[in-house]
PDB file of C-alpha atoms in Angstrom:
ATOM      1  CA  MET A 262     -48.846  20.567 -16.575  1.00  0.00           C
ATOM      2  CA  SER A 263     -45.102  21.182 -16.997  1.00  0.00           C
ATOM      3  CA  ASP A 264     -43.791  23.349 -19.816  1.00  0.00           C
ATOM      4  CA  ALA A 265     -41.285  21.324 -21.827  1.00  0.00           C
ATOM      5  CA  HIS A 266     -40.019  24.480 -23.559  1.00  0.00           C
ATOM      6  CA  ALA A 267     -40.227  27.001 -20.707  1.00  0.00           C
ATOM      7  CA  HIS A 268     -36.881  28.557 -21.660  1.00  0.00           C
ATOM      8  CA  GLN A 269     -37.471  28.603 -25.417  1.00  0.00           C
ATOM      9  CA  ASP A 270     -37.149  32.061 -26.985  1.00  0.00           C
ATOM     10  CA  TRP A 271     -40.067  31.815 -29.440  1.00  0.00           C
ATOM     11  CA  ARG A 272     -39.263  35.143 -31.119  1.00  0.00           C
ATOM     12  CA  ALA A 273     -35.821  33.794 -32.013  1.00  0.00           C
ATOM     13  CA  TRP A 274     -37.314  30.436 -33.025  1.00  0.00           C
ATOM     14  CA  PHE A 275     -39.768  32.121 -35.392  1.00  0.00           C
ATOM     15  CA  ALA A 276     -37.099  34.478 -36.769  1.00  0.00           C
ATOM     16  CA  GLU A 277     -35.008  31.422 -37.636  1.00  0.00           C
ATOM     17  CA  ASN A 278     -37.818  29.236 -38.974  1.00  0.00           C
ATOM     18  CA  GLY A 279     -40.487  31.659 -40.244  1.00  0.00           C
ATOM     19  CA  ALA A 280     -39.332  31.587 -43.882  1.00  0.00           C
ATOM     20  CA  ARG A 281     -39.425  27.808 -44.223  1.00  0.00           C
ATOM     21  CA  LEU A 282     -42.809  27.719 -42.432  1.00  0.00           C
ATOM     22  CA  LYS A 283     -44.184  30.168 -44.984  1.00  0.00           C
ATOM     23  CA  LEU A 284     -42.872  28.021 -47.847  1.00  0.00           C
ATOM     24  CA  ILE A 285     -44.667  25.032 -46.328  1.00  0.00           C
ATOM     25  CA  ALA A 286     -47.873  27.067 -45.967  1.00  0.00           C
ATOM     26  CA  ARG A 287     -47.494  28.197 -49.591  1.00  0.00           C
ATOM     27  CA  GLN A 288     -47.910  24.571 -50.753  1.00  0.00           C
ATOM     28  CA  TRP A 289     -51.507  24.542 -49.570  1.00  0.00           C
ATOM     29  CA  THR A 290     -52.548  28.155 -50.224  1.00  0.00           C
ATOM     30  CA  ARG A 291     -53.471  30.131 -53.335  1.00  0.00           C
ATOM     31  CA  SER A 292     -51.429  33.278 -52.749  1.00  0.00           C
ATOM     32  CA  ASP A 293     -48.506  34.773 -50.861  1.00  0.00           C
ATOM     33  CA  ALA A 294     -50.897  36.770 -48.642  1.00  0.00           C
ATOM     34  CA  ASP A 295     -52.858  33.607 -47.783  1.00  0.00           C
ATOM     35  CA  ALA A 296     -49.591  31.882 -46.815  1.00  0.00           C
ATOM     36  CA  ASP A 297     -48.781  34.794 -44.467  1.00  0.00           C
ATOM     37  CA  ASP A 298     -52.242  34.544 -42.872  1.00  0.00           C
ATOM     38  CA  VAL A 299     -51.909  30.784 -42.453  1.00  0.00           C
ATOM     39  CA  VAL A 300     -48.471  31.019 -40.855  1.00  0.00           C
ATOM     40  CA  GLN A 301     -49.702  33.667 -38.428  1.00  0.00           C
ATOM     41  CA  GLU A 302     -52.860  31.783 -37.467  1.00  0.00           C
ATOM     42  CA  ALA A 303     -51.081  28.425 -37.199  1.00  0.00           C
ATOM     43  CA  PHE A 304     -48.200  29.712 -35.118  1.00  0.00           C
ATOM     44  CA  VAL A 305     -50.464  31.598 -32.710  1.00  0.00           C
ATOM     45  CA  ARG A 306     -52.577  28.440 -32.349  1.00  0.00           C
ATOM     46  CA  PHE A 307     -49.449  26.355 -31.661  1.00  0.00           C
ATOM     47  CA  TRP A 308     -48.010  28.960 -29.275  1.00  0.00           C
ATOM     48  CA  LYS A 309     -51.202  29.233 -27.235  1.00  0.00           C
ATOM     49  CA  HIS A 310     -52.097  25.557 -26.972  1.00  0.00           C
ATOM     50  CA  GLN A 311     -49.178  23.311 -27.842  1.00  0.00           C
ATOM     51  CA  ARG A 312     -45.894  25.024 -26.991  1.00  0.00           C
ATOM     52  CA  HIS A 313     -45.777  23.262 -23.601  1.00  0.00           C
ATOM     53  CA  MET A 314     -45.738  19.817 -25.202  1.00  0.00           C
ATOM     54  CA  PRO A 315     -42.520  17.796 -25.033  1.00  0.00           C
ATOM     55  CA  GLY A 316     -40.419  16.896 -28.085  1.00  0.00           C
ATOM     56  CA  ASN A 317     -39.438  18.801 -31.199  1.00  0.00           C
ATOM     57  CA  PRO A 318     -42.053  21.514 -31.862  1.00  0.00           C
ATOM     58  CA  ASN A 319     -41.412  21.344 -35.615  1.00  0.00           C
ATOM     59  CA  ALA A 320     -43.859  18.537 -36.462  1.00  0.00           C
ATOM     60  CA  LEU A 321     -46.578  20.172 -34.322  1.00  0.00           C
ATOM     61  CA  VAL A 322     -46.110  23.517 -36.099  1.00  0.00           C
ATOM     62  CA  VAL A 323     -46.259  21.827 -39.521  1.00  0.00           C
ATOM     63  CA  THR A 324     -49.473  20.030 -38.494  1.00  0.00           C
ATOM     64  CA  SER A 325     -50.921  23.333 -37.282  1.00  0.00           C
ATOM     65  CA  ILE A 326     -50.003  24.980 -40.612  1.00  0.00           C
ATOM     66  CA  ARG A 327     -51.668  22.239 -42.639  1.00  0.00           C
ATOM     67  CA  ARG A 328     -54.823  22.459 -40.533  1.00  0.00           C
ATOM     68  CA  ALA A 329     -54.974  26.265 -40.810  1.00  0.00           C
ATOM     69  CA  ALA A 330     -54.369  26.078 -44.579  1.00  0.00           C
ATOM     70  CA  LEU A 331     -57.140  23.511 -45.071  1.00  0.00           C
ATOM     71  CA  ASP A 332     -59.485  25.650 -42.947  1.00  0.00           C
ATOM     72  CA  LEU A 333     -58.687  28.671 -45.129  1.00  0.00           C
ATOM     73  CA  LEU A 334     -59.216  26.677 -48.339  1.00  0.00           C
ATOM     74  CA  ARG A 335     -62.629  25.524 -47.094  1.00  0.00           C
ATOM     75  CA  ARG A 336     -63.566  29.118 -46.253  1.00  0.00           C
ATOM     76  CA  SER A 337     -62.272  30.596 -49.502  1.00  0.00           C
ATOM     77  CA  ASP A 338     -64.036  27.926 -51.561  1.00  0.00           C
ATOM     78  CA  ARG A 339     -67.117  30.031 -50.864  1.00  0.00           C
ATOM     79  CA  ARG A 340     -65.664  32.873 -52.935  1.00  0.00           C
ATOM     80  CA  THR A 341     -66.951  33.317 -56.441  1.00  0.00           C
ATOM     81  CA  ALA A 342     -65.062  31.860 -59.385  1.00  0.00           C
ATOM     82  CA  ARG A 343     -64.357  35.362 -60.627  1.00  0.00           C
ATOM     83  CA  GLU A 344     -62.637  36.383 -57.402  1.00  0.00           C
ATOM     84  CA  LYS A 345     -60.503  33.259 -57.541  1.00  0.00           C
ATOM     85  CA  ALA A 346     -59.460  33.957 -61.135  1.00  0.00           C
ATOM     86  CA  VAL A 347     -58.430  37.506 -60.278  1.00  0.00           C
ATOM     87  CA  ALA A 348     -56.453  36.282 -57.263  1.00  0.00           C
ATOM     88  CA  ALA A 349     -54.622  33.692 -59.362  1.00  0.00           C
ATOM     89  CA  ASP A 350     -53.800  36.187 -62.112  1.00  0.00           C
ATOM     90  CA  THR A 351     -52.311  38.717 -59.730  1.00  0.00           C
ATOM     91  CA  GLU A 352     -49.978  36.217 -58.028  1.00  0.00           C
ATOM     92  CA  THR A 353     -46.451  36.959 -59.265  1.00  0.00           C
ATOM     93  CA  ILE A 354     -44.435  36.670 -56.070  1.00  0.00           C
ATOM     94  CA  GLY A 355     -41.833  33.888 -56.180  1.00  0.00           C
ATOM     95  CA  TRP A 356     -41.404  31.490 -53.281  1.00  0.00           C
ATOM     96  CA  PHE A 357     -37.673  32.081 -52.914  1.00  0.00           C
ATOM     97  CA  GLU A 358     -35.333  35.041 -52.676  1.00  0.00           C
ATOM     98  CA  PRO A 359     -33.795  35.778 -56.101  1.00  0.00           C
ATOM     99  CA  GLU A 360     -30.588  33.790 -56.698  1.00  0.00           C
ATOM    100  CA  ALA A 361     -27.499  35.236 -58.380  1.00  0.00           C
ATOM    101  CA  ASP A 362     -26.508  31.774 -59.609  1.00  0.00           C
ATOM    102  CA  PRO A 363     -28.673  31.063 -62.704  1.00  0.00           C
ATOM    103  CA  ARG A 364     -28.652  27.305 -62.004  1.00  0.00           C
ATOM    104  CA  LEU A 365     -30.121  27.859 -58.530  1.00  0.00           C
ATOM    105  CA  GLN A 366     -32.632  30.361 -59.924  1.00  0.00           C
ATOM    106  CA  SER A 367     -33.659  27.754 -62.481  1.00  0.00           C
ATOM    107  CA  LEU A 368     -33.986  25.134 -59.750  1.00  0.00           C
ATOM    108  CA  ALA A 369     -36.226  27.451 -57.679  1.00  0.00           C
ATOM    109  CA  GLU A 370     -38.480  28.113 -60.665  1.00  0.00           C
ATOM    110  CA  SER A 371     -38.536  24.428 -61.631  1.00  0.00           C
ATOM    111  CA  LEU A 372     -39.674  23.410 -58.149  1.00  0.00           C
ATOM    112  CA  GLU A 373     -42.782  25.560 -58.555  1.00  0.00           C
ATOM    113  CA  LEU A 374     -43.595  23.687 -61.790  1.00  0.00           C
ATOM    114  CA  LEU A 375     -43.702  20.233 -60.191  1.00  0.00           C
ATOM    115  CA  PRO A 376     -47.082  18.531 -59.684  1.00  0.00           C
ATOM    116  CA  ALA A 377     -48.482  19.565 -56.293  1.00  0.00           C
ATOM    117  CA  GLU A 378     -48.343  16.047 -54.812  1.00  0.00           C
ATOM    118  CA  GLN A 379     -44.604  15.763 -55.582  1.00  0.00           C
ATOM    119  CA  ARG A 380     -43.822  19.351 -54.632  1.00  0.00           C
ATOM    120  CA  GLU A 381     -45.353  19.091 -51.158  1.00  0.00           C
ATOM    121  CA  VAL A 382     -43.266  15.981 -50.405  1.00  0.00           C
ATOM    122  CA  VAL A 383     -40.085  17.809 -51.460  1.00  0.00           C
ATOM    123  CA  VAL A 384     -40.954  20.879 -49.390  1.00  0.00           C
ATOM    124  CA  LEU A 385     -41.913  18.839 -46.311  1.00  0.00           C
ATOM    125  CA  LYS A 386     -38.685  16.811 -46.525  1.00  0.00           C
ATOM    126  CA  ILE A 387     -36.251  19.663 -47.214  1.00  0.00           C
ATOM    127  CA  TRP A 388     -37.833  22.634 -45.414  1.00  0.00           C
ATOM    128  CA  GLY A 389     -40.252  20.787 -43.128  1.00  0.00           C
ATOM    129  CA  GLU A 390     -37.380  18.592 -41.928  1.00  0.00           C
ATOM    130  CA  LEU A 391     -39.734  15.618 -41.756  1.00  0.00           C
ATOM    131  CA  THR A 392     -38.980  11.943 -42.386  1.00  0.00           C
ATOM    132  CA  PHE A 393     -40.954   9.944 -44.963  1.00  0.00           C
ATOM    133  CA  ASP A 394     -42.895   8.393 -42.057  1.00  0.00           C
ATOM    134  CA  GLU A 395     -43.840  11.855 -40.756  1.00  0.00           C
ATOM    135  CA  ILE A 396     -44.675  13.093 -44.266  1.00  0.00           C
ATOM    136  CA  GLY A 397     -46.934  10.065 -44.681  1.00  0.00           C
ATOM    137  CA  GLU A 398     -48.774  10.971 -41.482  1.00  0.00           C
ATOM    138  CA  GLN A 399     -49.173  14.607 -42.553  1.00  0.00           C
ATOM    139  CA  LEU A 400     -50.523  13.781 -45.997  1.00  0.00           C
ATOM    140  CA  ALA A 401     -52.414  10.606 -45.049  1.00  0.00           C
ATOM    141  CA  ILE A 402     -50.325   8.470 -47.428  1.00  0.00           C
ATOM    142  CA  SER A 403     -47.955   5.576 -46.792  1.00  0.00           C
ATOM    143  CA  PRO A 404     -44.220   6.262 -46.232  1.00  0.00           C
ATOM    144  CA  ASN A 405     -43.504   4.250 -49.407  1.00  0.00           C
ATOM    145  CA  THR A 406     -45.785   6.507 -51.428  1.00  0.00           C
ATOM    146  CA  ALA A 407     -44.051   9.559 -49.970  1.00  0.00           C
ATOM    147  CA  ALA A 408     -40.654   8.099 -50.893  1.00  0.00           C
ATOM    148  CA  SER A 409     -41.737   7.287 -54.439  1.00  0.00           C
ATOM    149  CA  ARG A 410     -43.170  10.806 -54.926  1.00  0.00           C
ATOM    150  CA  TRP A 411     -39.785  12.118 -53.780  1.00  0.00           C
ATOM    151  CA  ARG A 412     -37.986   9.988 -56.393  1.00  0.00           C
ATOM    152  CA  TYR A 413     -40.369  11.119 -59.154  1.00  0.00           C
ATOM    153  CA  ALA A 414     -39.844  14.723 -58.049  1.00  0.00           C
ATOM    154  CA  MET A 415     -36.048  14.428 -58.232  1.00  0.00           C
ATOM    155  CA  GLU A 416     -36.310  12.913 -61.695  1.00  0.00           C
ATOM    156  CA  ALA A 417     -38.721  15.615 -62.860  1.00  0.00           C
ATOM    157  CA  LEU A 418     -36.512  18.377 -61.450  1.00  0.00           C
ATOM    158  CA  ARG A 419     -33.483  17.023 -63.309  1.00  0.00           C
ATOM    159  CA  LYS A 420     -35.463  16.990 -66.572  1.00  0.00           C
ATOM    160  CA  LEU A 421     -36.822  20.507 -66.028  1.00  0.00           C
ATOM    161  CA  ILE A 422     -33.392  21.947 -65.251  1.00  0.00           C
ATOM    162  CA  THR A 423     -31.846  20.230 -68.274  1.00  0.00           C
ATOM    163  CA  ALA A 424     -34.618  21.533 -70.526  1.00  0.00           C
ATOM    164  CA  ARG A 425     -34.175  25.090 -69.199  1.00  0.00           C
ATOM    165  CA  THR A 426     -30.398  24.886 -69.683  1.00  0.00           C
ATOM    166  CA  TYR A 427     -30.825  24.150 -73.402  1.00  0.00           C
ATOM    167  CA  GLU A 428     -33.605  26.683 -73.980  1.00  0.00           C
TER     168      GLU A 428
ATOM    169  CA  MET B 608     -28.362   8.278 -59.496  1.00  0.00           C
ATOM    170  CA  ASN B 609     -28.154   8.551 -55.695  1.00  0.00           C
ATOM    171  CA  GLU B 610     -25.179  10.890 -56.025  1.00  0.00           C
ATOM    172  CA  ASP B 611     -27.220  13.039 -58.435  1.00  0.00           C
ATOM    173  CA  ASN B 612     -30.058  13.116 -55.924  1.00  0.00           C
ATOM    174  CA  ASP B 613     -27.658  14.147 -53.136  1.00  0.00           C
ATOM    175  CA  HIS B 614     -26.372  17.045 -55.269  1.00  0.00           C
ATOM    176  CA  LEU B 615     -29.898  18.089 -56.133  1.00  0.00           C
ATOM    177  CA  GLU B 616     -30.991  17.875 -52.488  1.00  0.00           C
ATOM    178  CA  ALA B 617     -27.999  19.987 -51.417  1.00  0.00           C
ATOM    179  CA  ALA B 618     -28.851  22.587 -54.080  1.00  0.00           C
ATOM    180  CA  LEU B 619     -32.487  22.671 -52.912  1.00  0.00           C
ATOM    181  CA  ARG B 620     -31.359  23.179 -49.317  1.00  0.00           C
ATOM    182  CA  SER B 621     -29.302  26.184 -50.401  1.00  0.00           C
ATOM    183  CA  LEU B 622     -32.405  27.998 -51.727  1.00  0.00           C
ATOM    184  CA  LYS B 623     -33.669  30.690 -49.381  1.00  0.00           C
ATOM    185  CA  PRO B 624     -37.486  30.860 -48.955  1.00  0.00           C
ATOM    186  CA  ARG B 625     -39.028  34.298 -48.635  1.00  0.00           C
ATOM    187  CA  ALA B 626     -39.653  35.411 -45.053  1.00  0.00           C
ATOM    188  CA  PRO B 627     -43.199  36.125 -43.826  1.00  0.00           C
ATOM    189  CA  GLY B 628     -44.368  39.733 -44.164  1.00  0.00           C
ATOM    190  CA  GLY B 629     -43.533  42.273 -41.479  1.00  0.00           C
ATOM    191  CA  HIS B 630     -47.179  42.386 -40.383  1.00  0.00           C
ATOM    192  CA  VAL B 631     -47.016  38.678 -39.502  1.00  0.00           C
ATOM    193  CA  VAL B 632     -43.941  39.169 -37.320  1.00  0.00           C
ATOM    194  CA  ALA B 633     -45.515  42.241 -35.680  1.00  0.00           C
ATOM    195  CA  ALA B 634     -48.744  40.325 -34.967  1.00  0.00           C
ATOM    196  CA  LEU B 635     -46.821  37.430 -33.427  1.00  0.00           C
ATOM    197  CA  HIS B 636     -44.769  39.774 -31.273  1.00  0.00           C
ATOM    198  CA  ARG B 637     -47.994  41.344 -29.994  1.00  0.00           C
ATOM    199  CA  GLU B 638     -49.205  37.850 -29.123  1.00  0.00           C
ATOM    200  CA  PHE B 639     -45.940  37.005 -27.332  1.00  0.00           C
ATOM    201  CA  ASP B 640     -46.181  40.266 -25.347  1.00  0.00           C
ATOM    202  CA  LYS B 641     -49.636  39.482 -23.981  1.00  0.00           C
ATOM    203  CA  PRO B 642     -49.601  38.426 -20.327  1.00  0.00           C
ATOM    204  CA  VAL B 643     -49.045  34.692 -20.037  1.00  0.00           C
ATOM    205  CA  THR B 644     -52.089  32.942 -18.638  1.00  0.00           C
ATOM    206  CA  ASP B 645     -51.761  30.440 -15.818  1.00  0.00           C
ATOM    207  CA  SER B 646     -51.142  27.087 -17.511  1.00  0.00           C
ATOM    208  CA  ARG B 647     -52.069  24.946 -14.484  1.00  0.00           C
ATOM    209  CA  PRO B 648     -55.096  22.657 -15.022  1.00  0.00           C
ATOM    210  CA  TRP B 649     -58.401  24.340 -14.207  1.00  0.00           C
ATOM    211  CA  PHE B 650     -59.262  21.876 -11.446  1.00  0.00           C
ATOM    212  CA  LEU B 651     -56.038  22.776  -9.568  1.00  0.00           C
ATOM    213  CA  LYS B 652     -56.789  26.490  -9.962  1.00  0.00           C
ATOM    214  CA  ALA B 653     -60.335  25.851  -8.717  1.00  0.00           C
ATOM    215  CA  GLY B 654     -58.909  23.943  -5.741  1.00  0.00           C
ATOM    216  CA  LEU B 655     -56.589  26.774  -4.746  1.00  0.00           C
ATOM    217  CA  LEU B 656     -59.435  29.243  -5.071  1.00  0.00           C
ATOM    218  CA  TRP B 657     -61.609  27.060  -2.874  1.00  0.00           C
ATOM    219  CA  VAL B 658     -58.934  26.741  -0.161  1.00  0.00           C
ATOM    220  CA  GLY B 659     -58.481  30.521  -0.201  1.00  0.00           C
ATOM    221  CA  ALA B 660     -62.225  31.136   0.055  1.00  0.00           C
ATOM    222  CA  MET B 661     -62.586  28.664   2.951  1.00  0.00           C
ATOM    223  CA  SER B 662     -59.708  30.332   4.818  1.00  0.00           C
ATOM    224  CA  VAL B 663     -61.403  33.734   4.460  1.00  0.00           C
ATOM    225  CA  CYS B 664     -64.699  32.251   5.735  1.00  0.00           C
ATOM    226  CA  PHE B 665     -62.899  30.770   8.714  1.00  0.00           C
ATOM    227  CA  VAL B 666     -61.285  34.097   9.627  1.00  0.00           C
ATOM    228  CA  ILE B 667     -64.670  35.855   9.363  1.00  0.00           C
ATOM    229  CA  PHE B 668     -66.321  33.137  11.464  1.00  0.00           C
ATOM    230  CA  MET B 669     -63.639  33.472  14.170  1.00  0.00           C
ATOM    231  CA  GLY B 670     -63.906  37.245  14.183  1.00  0.00           C
ATOM    232  CA  PHE B 671     -67.694  37.074  14.505  1.00  0.00           C
ATOM    233  CA  ASN B 672     -67.497  34.713  17.498  1.00  0.00           C
ATOM    234  CA  PHE B 673     -64.844  36.845  19.145  1.00  0.00           C
ATOM    235  CA  THR B 674     -66.927  40.029  18.951  1.00  0.00           C
ATOM    236  CA  ARG B 675     -70.098  38.232  20.075  1.00  0.00           C
ATOM    237  CA  SER B 676     -68.951  36.295  23.105  1.00  0.00           C
ATOM    238  CA  GLY B 677     -65.572  37.670  23.894  1.00  0.00           C
ATOM    239  CA  ALA B 678     -64.274  34.104  23.924  1.00  0.00           C
ATOM    240  CA  VAL B 679     -61.976  32.860  21.210  1.00  0.00           C
ATOM    241  CA  PRO B 680     -62.663  29.311  20.076  1.00  0.00           C
ATOM    242  CA  ASN B 681     -59.363  27.656  19.423  1.00  0.00           C
ATOM    243  CA  TYR B 682     -60.127  26.214  15.989  1.00  0.00           C
ATOM    244  CA  ARG B 683     -57.061  25.571  13.925  1.00  0.00           C
ATOM    245  CA  LEU B 684     -56.912  24.506  10.308  1.00  0.00           C
ATOM    246  CA  ILE B 685     -55.216  21.111  10.513  1.00  0.00           C
ATOM    247  CA  GLY B 686     -55.504  19.805   6.992  1.00  0.00           C
ATOM    248  CA  VAL B 687     -56.573  20.559   3.455  1.00  0.00           C
ATOM    249  CA  SER B 688     -56.587  17.818   0.856  1.00  0.00           C
ATOM    250  CA  GLN B 689     -57.569  17.265  -2.727  1.00  0.00           C
ATOM    251  CA  SER B 690     -57.843  13.776  -4.216  1.00  0.00           C
ATOM    252  CA  GLU B 691     -56.145  12.726  -7.453  1.00  0.00           C
ATOM    253  CA  PRO B 692     -58.601  13.392 -10.275  1.00  0.00           C
ATOM    254  CA  SER B 693     -60.065  10.332 -12.001  1.00  0.00           C
ATOM    255  CA  LEU B 694     -60.752  10.555 -15.719  1.00  0.00           C
ATOM    256  CA  ASP B 695     -63.501   8.968 -17.821  1.00  0.00           C
ATOM    257  CA  LEU B 696     -62.827   9.115 -21.562  1.00  0.00           C
ATOM    258  CA  PHE B 697     -65.754   8.794 -23.958  1.00  0.00           C
ATOM    259  CA  ASN B 698     -65.941   8.079 -27.689  1.00  0.00           C
ATOM    260  CA  PRO B 699     -65.179  11.054 -29.994  1.00  0.00           C
ATOM    261  CA  ILE B 700     -68.100  13.132 -31.199  1.00  0.00           C
ATOM    262  CA  GLN B 701     -68.486  15.484 -34.167  1.00  0.00           C
ATOM    263  CA  LEU B 702     -69.164  19.126 -33.289  1.00  0.00           C
ATOM    264  CA  LYS B 703     -71.390  21.566 -35.197  1.00  0.00           C
ATOM    265  CA  ASP B 704     -68.383  23.114 -36.974  1.00  0.00           C
ATOM    266  CA  GLY B 705     -67.379  19.713 -38.400  1.00  0.00           C
ATOM    267  CA  THR B 706     -64.393  19.147 -36.093  1.00  0.00           C
ATOM    268  CA  TYR B 707     -64.098  16.235 -33.699  1.00  0.00           C
ATOM    269  CA  ALA B 708     -63.630  16.215 -29.951  1.00  0.00           C
ATOM    270  CA  ARG B 709     -63.421  13.626 -27.205  1.00  0.00           C
ATOM    271  CA  PRO B 710     -65.653  14.217 -24.124  1.00  0.00           C
ATOM    272  CA  VAL B 711     -63.832  13.756 -20.833  1.00  0.00           C
ATOM    273  CA  ARG B 712     -65.342  13.622 -17.335  1.00  0.00           C
ATOM    274  CA  VAL B 713     -63.116  14.468 -14.357  1.00  0.00           C
ATOM    275  CA  HIS B 714     -64.021  13.554 -10.741  1.00  0.00           C
ATOM    276  CA  TRP B 715     -62.188  14.721  -7.659  1.00  0.00           C
ATOM    277  CA  ASP B 716     -62.979  15.784  -4.110  1.00  0.00           C
ATOM    278  CA  ARG B 717     -61.636  18.271  -1.621  1.00  0.00           C
ATOM    279  CA  SER B 718     -61.786  18.483   2.126  1.00  0.00           C
ATOM    280  CA  ALA B 719     -60.676  20.891   4.844  1.00  0.00           C
ATOM    281  CA  GLN B 720     -60.500  20.116   8.570  1.00  0.00           C
ATOM    282  CA  TRP B 721     -60.417  22.452  11.607  1.00  0.00           C
ATOM    283  CA  GLU B 722     -59.959  21.286  15.165  1.00  0.00           C
ATOM    284  CA  ASP B 723     -60.557  22.916  18.551  1.00  0.00           C
ATOM    285  CA  ALA B 724     -58.096  21.100  20.807  1.00  0.00           C
ATOM    286  CA  SER B 725     -59.689  22.440  24.018  1.00  0.00           C
ATOM    287  CA  THR B 726     -63.106  20.887  23.253  1.00  0.00           C
ATOM    288  CA  GLN B 727     -61.859  18.072  21.014  1.00  0.00           C
ATOM    289  CA  THR B 728     -64.285  19.123  18.286  1.00  0.00           C
ATOM    290  CA  ARG B 729     -63.494  18.857  14.648  1.00  0.00           C
ATOM    291  CA  LEU B 730     -65.104  20.606  11.684  1.00  0.00           C
ATOM    292  CA  ILE B 731     -64.776  18.786   8.351  1.00  0.00           C
ATOM    293  CA  HIS B 732     -65.863  20.303   5.075  1.00  0.00           C
ATOM    294  CA  TYR B 733     -66.088  17.761   2.242  1.00  0.00           C
ATOM    295  CA  GLN B 734     -66.793  18.807  -1.336  1.00  0.00           C
ATOM    296  CA  PRO B 735     -67.001  16.363  -4.280  1.00  0.00           C
ATOM    297  CA  GLU B 736     -66.577  17.853  -7.778  1.00  0.00           C
ATOM    298  CA  GLU B 737     -67.279  16.691 -11.296  1.00  0.00           C
ATOM    299  CA  LYS B 738     -66.588  18.512 -14.567  1.00  0.00           C
ATOM    300  CA  LEU B 739     -67.109  17.686 -18.229  1.00  0.00           C
ATOM    301  CA  ALA B 740     -64.704  18.933 -20.926  1.00  0.00           C
ATOM    302  CA  LEU B 741     -64.062  18.429 -24.653  1.00  0.00           C
ATOM    303  CA  ILE B 742     -60.565  17.724 -25.977  1.00  0.00           C
ATOM    304  CA  PRO B 743     -60.219  18.774 -29.649  1.00  0.00           C
ATOM    305  CA  LEU B 744     -58.989  16.002 -31.983  1.00  0.00           C
ATOM    306  CA  GLU B 745     -56.840  16.607 -35.078  1.00  0.00           C
ATOM    307  CA  ILE B 746     -58.188  14.586 -37.997  1.00  0.00           C
ATOM    308  CA  PHE B 747     -56.986  14.960 -41.601  1.00  0.00           C
TER     309      PHE B 747
END
């Protein structure tokens, strides 16, 4: 079996892409720590078993992240409701680095307020670098549905930013 | 509207997501530093191991004959071959942990030949092999 990425420096690749991978993981996890765990588990899984495969590794890594996140959600569903409530209450870490520009800061906060199904399409398109076809495959929806969720998300973001501007 | 969307998309792209924690990077670096395992298919590795083992047996056999009779049979290894593996794919099955996998059966055979030119005798060792494996399937 030939290694299609034999000369790839995976440390450099992760250093360049780790932040956006964590943001993707954050869409399907309940806390910042869970997102870290998912990224670690998913990337190790990809690196051990799939790094030899030809083509752009990005879509494979995103698939691995989604699978690891769903596995973690299934496992953590066994936790008690009380534990979940405590975990949710203690989560105060933002998804993005703080922005000096108040409009960008508002945009970052507004993104977190979008409905999950719109937010994951935005994150997969912008930071996952996936097409609507690829997003459809990831989320088991049609490309048209992915595209329409994107349009609703853009509309909702514009409304949220406008509302925050006049607050 | 499209122009608005382009501006909004550009602004989103300028946001900088938080990097994974230092412990994640450290754990990945430990993983990268582990010795890389041989990525050749297991049946090729098994074949090489078999050829090596047969060569050792042959040397021992020759040495034994030499010490016993004082004569050295002139057996020479003249060929080692391994057939192309043939694959049988079966329908996916569900495993105990809820994941799916596709059973695969691989057939191949190996042979090694030695010849003693002085007596025109030939020793052929033929070994058919069959292995079953499971290929994990990603289903969402």
